[in-house]
mmCIF file of C-alpha atoms in Angstrom:
data_model
loop_
_atom_site.group_PDB
_atom_site.id
_atom_site.type_symbol
_atom_site.label_atom_id
_atom_site.label_comp_id
_atom_site.label_asym_id
_atom_site.label_seq_id
_atom_site.Cartn_x
_atom_site.Cartn_y
_atom_site.Cartn_z
ATOM 1 C CA MET A 238 -75.293 18.373 12.959
ATOM 2 C CA ASP A 239 -73.330 16.673 10.186
ATOM 3 C CA LYS A 240 -75.078 14.123 7.986
ATOM 4 C CA TYR A 241 -73.538 11.111 6.265
ATOM 5 C CA THR A 242 -74.758 8.572 3.740
ATOM 6 C CA LEU A 243 -73.775 4.921 3.764
ATOM 7 C CA TYR A 244 -73.845 3.328 0.321
ATOM 8 C CA ILE A 245 -73.941 -0.476 0.283
ATOM 9 C CA ASP A 246 -73.035 -2.639 -2.686
ATOM 10 C CA GLU A 247 -71.997 -6.228 -3.151
ATOM 11 C CA SER A 248 -69.924 -8.430 -5.394
ATOM 12 C CA GLY A 249 -70.670 -12.060 -5.975
ATOM 13 C CA ALA A 250 -73.638 -14.139 -4.858
ATOM 14 C CA SER A 251 -74.449 -14.399 -1.168
ATOM 15 C CA ASN A 252 -76.648 -17.482 -1.577
ATOM 16 C CA LEU A 253 -74.938 -20.527 -0.044
ATOM 17 C CA ASN A 254 -76.378 -22.662 -2.851
ATOM 18 C CA ASP A 255 -74.399 -20.678 -5.427
ATOM 19 C CA ARG A 256 -71.115 -22.572 -5.729
ATOM 20 C CA GLN A 257 -69.639 -20.555 -8.630
ATOM 21 C CA ASP A 258 -68.191 -17.912 -6.305
ATOM 22 C CA ASP A 259 -66.796 -18.964 -2.929
ATOM 23 C CA ILE A 260 -66.245 -15.351 -1.921
ATOM 24 C CA PHE A 261 -69.065 -12.897 -1.258
ATOM 25 C CA ILE A 262 -68.099 -9.249 -0.733
ATOM 26 C CA LEU A 263 -70.120 -6.407 0.737
ATOM 27 C CA VAL A 264 -68.781 -2.856 0.577
ATOM 28 C CA GLY A 265 -69.819 0.115 2.650
ATOM 29 C CA ILE A 266 -68.865 3.621 1.531
ATOM 30 C CA ILE A 267 -69.568 6.531 3.854
ATOM 31 C CA ILE A 268 -69.583 10.068 2.513
ATOM 32 C CA SER A 269 -70.720 13.344 4.044
ATOM 33 C CA ASP A 270 -73.838 14.816 2.510
ATOM 34 C CA LYS A 271 -71.813 17.972 1.785
ATOM 35 C CA ALA A 272 -69.316 16.037 -0.360
ATOM 36 C CA ASP A 273 -71.864 13.617 -1.832
ATOM 37 C CA GLN A 274 -73.601 16.074 -4.153
ATOM 38 C CA GLY A 275 -70.312 17.308 -5.633
ATOM 39 C CA PHE A 276 -69.099 13.718 -6.048
ATOM 40 C CA SER A 277 -72.308 12.681 -7.826
ATOM 41 C CA ASN A 278 -72.242 15.704 -10.121
ATOM 42 C CA TYR A 279 -68.596 15.177 -11.047
ATOM 43 C CA PHE A 280 -69.165 11.457 -11.691
ATOM 44 C CA GLN A 281 -71.950 12.407 -14.101
ATOM 45 C CA PHE A 282 -69.497 14.755 -15.830
ATOM 46 C CA ILE A 283 -66.966 11.899 -16.151
ATOM 47 C CA LYS A 284 -69.660 9.647 -17.644
ATOM 48 C CA THR A 285 -70.593 12.377 -20.136
ATOM 49 C CA ARG A 286 -66.977 12.996 -21.073
ATOM 50 C CA HIS A 287 -66.420 9.295 -21.745
ATOM 51 C CA GLU A 288 -69.763 8.842 -23.554
ATOM 52 C CA ILE A 289 -71.295 6.532 -20.963
ATOM 53 C CA ASN A 290 -75.084 6.385 -20.770
ATOM 54 C CA LEU A 291 -76.285 8.873 -18.118
ATOM 55 C CA ASP A 292 -79.730 7.289 -17.872
ATOM 56 C CA ARG A 293 -78.421 4.007 -16.445
ATOM 57 C CA ASN A 294 -76.682 3.209 -13.204
ATOM 58 C CA PHE A 295 -73.046 2.448 -13.770
ATOM 59 C CA HIS A 296 -72.092 -1.182 -13.071
ATOM 60 C CA ALA A 297 -68.416 -2.022 -13.339
ATOM 61 C CA VAL A 298 -69.206 -5.642 -14.185
ATOM 62 C CA GLU A 299 -71.195 -4.502 -17.250
ATOM 63 C CA PHE A 300 -68.471 -2.073 -18.256
ATOM 64 C CA TYR A 301 -65.457 -4.385 -17.836
ATOM 65 C CA GLU A 302 -66.640 -8.013 -17.892
ATOM 66 C CA LEU A 303 -70.066 -8.841 -19.359
ATOM 67 C CA LYS A 304 -69.312 -9.082 -23.061
ATOM 68 C CA GLU A 305 -73.015 -9.186 -23.966
ATOM 69 C CA SER A 306 -73.830 -5.912 -22.140
ATOM 70 C CA GLU A 307 -74.425 -2.636 -23.954
ATOM 71 C CA GLN A 308 -71.761 -0.866 -21.896
ATOM 72 C CA TYR A 309 -69.097 -3.492 -22.601
ATOM 73 C CA LYS A 310 -69.762 -3.376 -26.342
ATOM 74 C CA SER A 311 -69.386 0.412 -26.382
ATOM 75 C CA VAL A 312 -65.927 0.407 -24.782
ATOM 76 C CA ASN A 313 -62.459 -0.193 -26.157
ATOM 77 C CA ASN A 314 -59.341 -0.677 -23.983
ATOM 78 C CA LYS A 315 -58.209 2.939 -24.309
ATOM 79 C CA LYS A 316 -61.638 4.291 -23.319
ATOM 80 C CA ALA A 317 -61.813 1.885 -20.354
ATOM 81 C CA ARG A 318 -58.328 2.941 -19.205
ATOM 82 C CA LEU A 319 -59.101 6.673 -19.456
ATOM 83 C CA PHE A 320 -62.430 6.269 -17.679
ATOM 84 C CA SER A 321 -60.815 4.171 -14.922
ATOM 85 C CA TYR A 322 -58.115 6.774 -14.423
ATOM 86 C CA ALA A 323 -60.685 9.596 -14.140
ATOM 87 C CA VAL A 324 -62.793 7.663 -11.622
ATOM 88 C CA SER A 325 -59.800 6.568 -9.531
ATOM 89 C CA SER A 326 -58.548 10.168 -9.424
ATOM 90 C CA LEU A 327 -61.981 11.297 -8.237
ATOM 91 C CA ILE A 328 -62.125 8.591 -5.554
ATOM 92 C CA ASP A 329 -58.608 9.473 -4.458
ATOM 93 C CA THR A 330 -59.685 13.103 -4.019
ATOM 94 C CA ILE A 331 -63.079 12.810 -2.361
ATOM 95 C CA PRO A 332 -63.193 12.346 1.428
ATOM 96 C CA ILE A 333 -64.832 8.942 1.926
ATOM 97 C CA THR A 334 -64.602 6.124 4.413
ATOM 98 C CA MET A 335 -64.666 2.724 2.781
ATOM 99 C CA ALA A 336 -64.936 -0.710 4.363
ATOM 100 C CA VAL A 337 -64.799 -4.000 2.491
ATOM 101 C CA TYR A 338 -66.262 -7.102 4.126
ATOM 102 C CA GLU A 339 -65.599 -10.587 2.807
ATOM 103 C CA MET A 340 -67.260 -13.927 3.515
ATOM 104 C CA ASN A 341 -65.926 -17.257 2.308
ATOM 105 C CA LYS A 342 -69.127 -19.212 1.672
ATOM 106 C CA LYS A 343 -67.321 -22.549 1.492
ATOM 107 C CA GLU A 344 -65.881 -21.984 4.965
ATOM 108 C CA LEU A 345 -69.259 -20.781 6.222
ATOM 109 C CA ARG A 346 -70.927 -23.967 4.947
ATOM 110 C CA HIS A 347 -68.218 -25.932 6.794
ATOM 111 C CA ILE A 348 -68.788 -23.956 10.045
ATOM 112 C CA LEU A 349 -72.542 -24.572 9.727
ATOM 113 C CA LYS A 350 -71.774 -28.297 9.167
ATOM 114 C CA LEU A 351 -73.767 -28.391 5.939
ATOM 115 C CA PRO A 352 -73.256 -31.510 3.813
ATOM 116 C CA ASP A 353 -71.830 -30.838 0.344
ATOM 117 C CA ASP A 354 -75.117 -31.745 -1.338
ATOM 118 C CA TYR A 355 -77.295 -29.717 1.043
ATOM 119 C CA ASP A 356 -79.363 -27.134 -0.871
ATOM 120 C CA PHE A 357 -82.012 -25.901 1.638
ATOM 121 C CA LYS A 358 -84.823 -27.149 -0.658
ATOM 122 C CA ASN A 359 -86.243 -29.664 1.826
ATOM 123 C CA ALA A 360 -85.364 -27.575 4.864
ATOM 124 C CA PRO A 361 -88.016 -26.494 7.368
ATOM 125 C CA MET A 362 -89.580 -23.123 6.484
ATOM 126 C CA ASP A 363 -87.754 -21.321 9.295
ATOM 127 C CA HIS A 364 -84.424 -22.617 7.943
ATOM 128 C CA LYS A 365 -84.850 -21.857 4.197
ATOM 129 C CA ALA A 366 -83.821 -18.212 4.648
ATOM 130 C CA ASP A 367 -80.470 -19.339 6.096
ATOM 131 C CA LYS A 368 -79.126 -19.837 2.585
ATOM 132 C CA GLU A 369 -78.663 -16.017 2.576
ATOM 133 C CA ILE A 370 -76.910 -15.897 5.962
ATOM 134 C CA ALA A 371 -73.671 -14.574 4.411
ATOM 135 C CA TYR A 372 -75.520 -11.440 3.285
ATOM 136 C CA GLU A 373 -77.197 -11.084 6.682
ATOM 137 C CA LEU A 374 -73.936 -11.407 8.633
ATOM 138 C CA LEU A 375 -72.026 -8.912 6.508
ATOM 139 C CA ALA A 376 -74.950 -6.456 6.388
ATOM 140 C CA ARG A 377 -75.163 -6.528 10.179
ATOM 141 C CA ARG A 378 -71.459 -5.731 10.348
ATOM 142 C CA VAL A 379 -71.840 -2.828 7.892
ATOM 143 C CA PHE A 380 -74.801 -1.403 9.821
ATOM 144 C CA PHE A 381 -73.105 -1.554 13.219
ATOM 145 C CA ASP A 382 -69.858 -0.118 11.876
ATOM 146 C CA PHE A 383 -71.935 2.770 10.500
ATOM 147 C CA VAL A 384 -73.555 3.234 13.919
ATOM 148 C CA ARG A 385 -70.096 3.492 15.512
ATOM 149 C CA PHE A 386 -68.944 5.916 12.809
ATOM 150 C CA LEU A 387 -71.955 8.198 13.380
ATOM 151 C CA ARG A 388 -71.512 8.034 17.150
ATOM 152 C CA ASP A 389 -67.839 9.015 16.863
ATOM 153 C CA LYS A 390 -68.744 11.937 14.584
ATOM 154 C CA ASP A 391 -71.818 12.916 16.645
ATOM 155 C CA ALA A 392 -73.706 12.829 13.346
ATOM 156 C CA ILE A 393 -76.829 11.385 11.778
ATOM 157 C CA GLY A 394 -77.043 9.310 8.639
ATOM 158 C CA HIS A 395 -79.045 7.430 6.112
ATOM 159 C CA ILE A 396 -78.435 4.303 4.057
ATOM 160 C CA ILE A 397 -78.736 3.648 0.328
ATOM 161 C CA ALA A 398 -78.507 0.191 -1.224
ATOM 162 C CA GLU A 399 -79.254 -0.688 -4.800
ATOM 163 C CA SER A 400 -82.167 -3.060 -5.216
ATOM 164 C CA ARG A 401 -81.308 -6.746 -5.667
ATOM 165 C CA ARG A 402 -84.837 -8.166 -5.904
ATOM 166 C CA GLU A 403 -84.992 -11.159 -3.529
ATOM 167 C CA SER A 404 -81.931 -10.046 -1.526
ATOM 168 C CA ASP A 405 -83.784 -6.847 -0.591
ATOM 169 C CA ILE A 406 -85.817 -8.934 1.842
ATOM 170 C CA VAL A 407 -82.646 -10.121 3.585
ATOM 171 C CA LEU A 408 -81.190 -6.617 3.772
ATOM 172 C CA LEU A 409 -84.402 -5.048 5.068
ATOM 173 C CA LYS A 410 -84.945 -7.816 7.622
ATOM 174 C CA THR A 411 -81.360 -7.403 8.842
ATOM 175 C CA PHE A 412 -81.852 -3.625 8.986
ATOM 176 C CA TYR A 413 -84.940 -3.994 11.192
ATOM 177 C CA ASP A 414 -83.341 -6.729 13.337
ATOM 178 C CA CYS A 415 -80.358 -4.450 13.965
ATOM 179 C CA LYS A 416 -82.716 -1.777 15.304
ATOM 180 C CA GLN A 417 -84.374 -4.137 17.808
ATOM 181 C CA GLU A 418 -82.640 -4.332 21.180
ATOM 182 C CA THR A 419 -84.473 -7.606 21.869
ATOM 183 C CA THR A 420 -82.565 -9.232 19.002
ATOM 184 C CA PHE A 421 -79.417 -8.996 21.128
ATOM 185 C CA VAL A 422 -80.532 -10.130 24.594
ATOM 186 C CA GLY A 423 -77.437 -11.146 26.564
ATOM 187 C CA ARG A 424 -75.081 -9.406 24.126
ATOM 188 C CA GLU A 425 -74.773 -5.966 25.686
ATOM 189 C CA ARG A 426 -72.442 -4.346 23.130
ATOM 190 C CA PHE A 427 -74.770 -5.219 20.235
ATOM 191 C CA ARG A 428 -77.826 -4.205 22.259
ATOM 192 C CA VAL A 429 -76.273 -0.745 22.705
ATOM 193 C CA TYR A 430 -75.611 -0.527 18.941
ATOM 194 C CA ALA A 431 -79.238 -1.508 18.274
ATOM 195 C CA LYS A 432 -80.463 1.223 20.606
ATOM 196 C CA GLU A 433 -78.278 3.813 18.852
ATOM 197 C CA PHE A 434 -79.277 2.527 15.425
#
């Protein structure tokens, strides 16, 4: 039976109290275990070739945007261009399935009828976690899309997400909720996904 890995990563802050970024993005990349090892090895080769620290996870934001980061300081425009070209060529070659999910937090606050000055600080305990609902909604979508992918391929899979400290709780809770059929009483399609998950 074929095996696939779902990698999850995000861009922006999911917290509804964070007003700097209106858009929160969650990305799911699915790759077969057969292709994954070769991809990882070749990416390490690209990092070596472009003198990028092999002992640290690569974060594009540190490489391209955060001027105070070690990676940003070690890169000039030519090096960044050459590295970007090598990585994009690799991504163009490797067989992956990628899905990008976007949530407009400003619109979500409007849908939830939250006043502009609402910050969840004086909310009841069972409502405080709702400030991370954007992450929960998109993670649920990623998980169920992965379930459908595995079903269509008659395959099994596993999930890898980089740790985000406090957001790990939201992701893990969503993961376990998605596995519970009782979470989706009266919503048959999602109940079936939960059973398969």
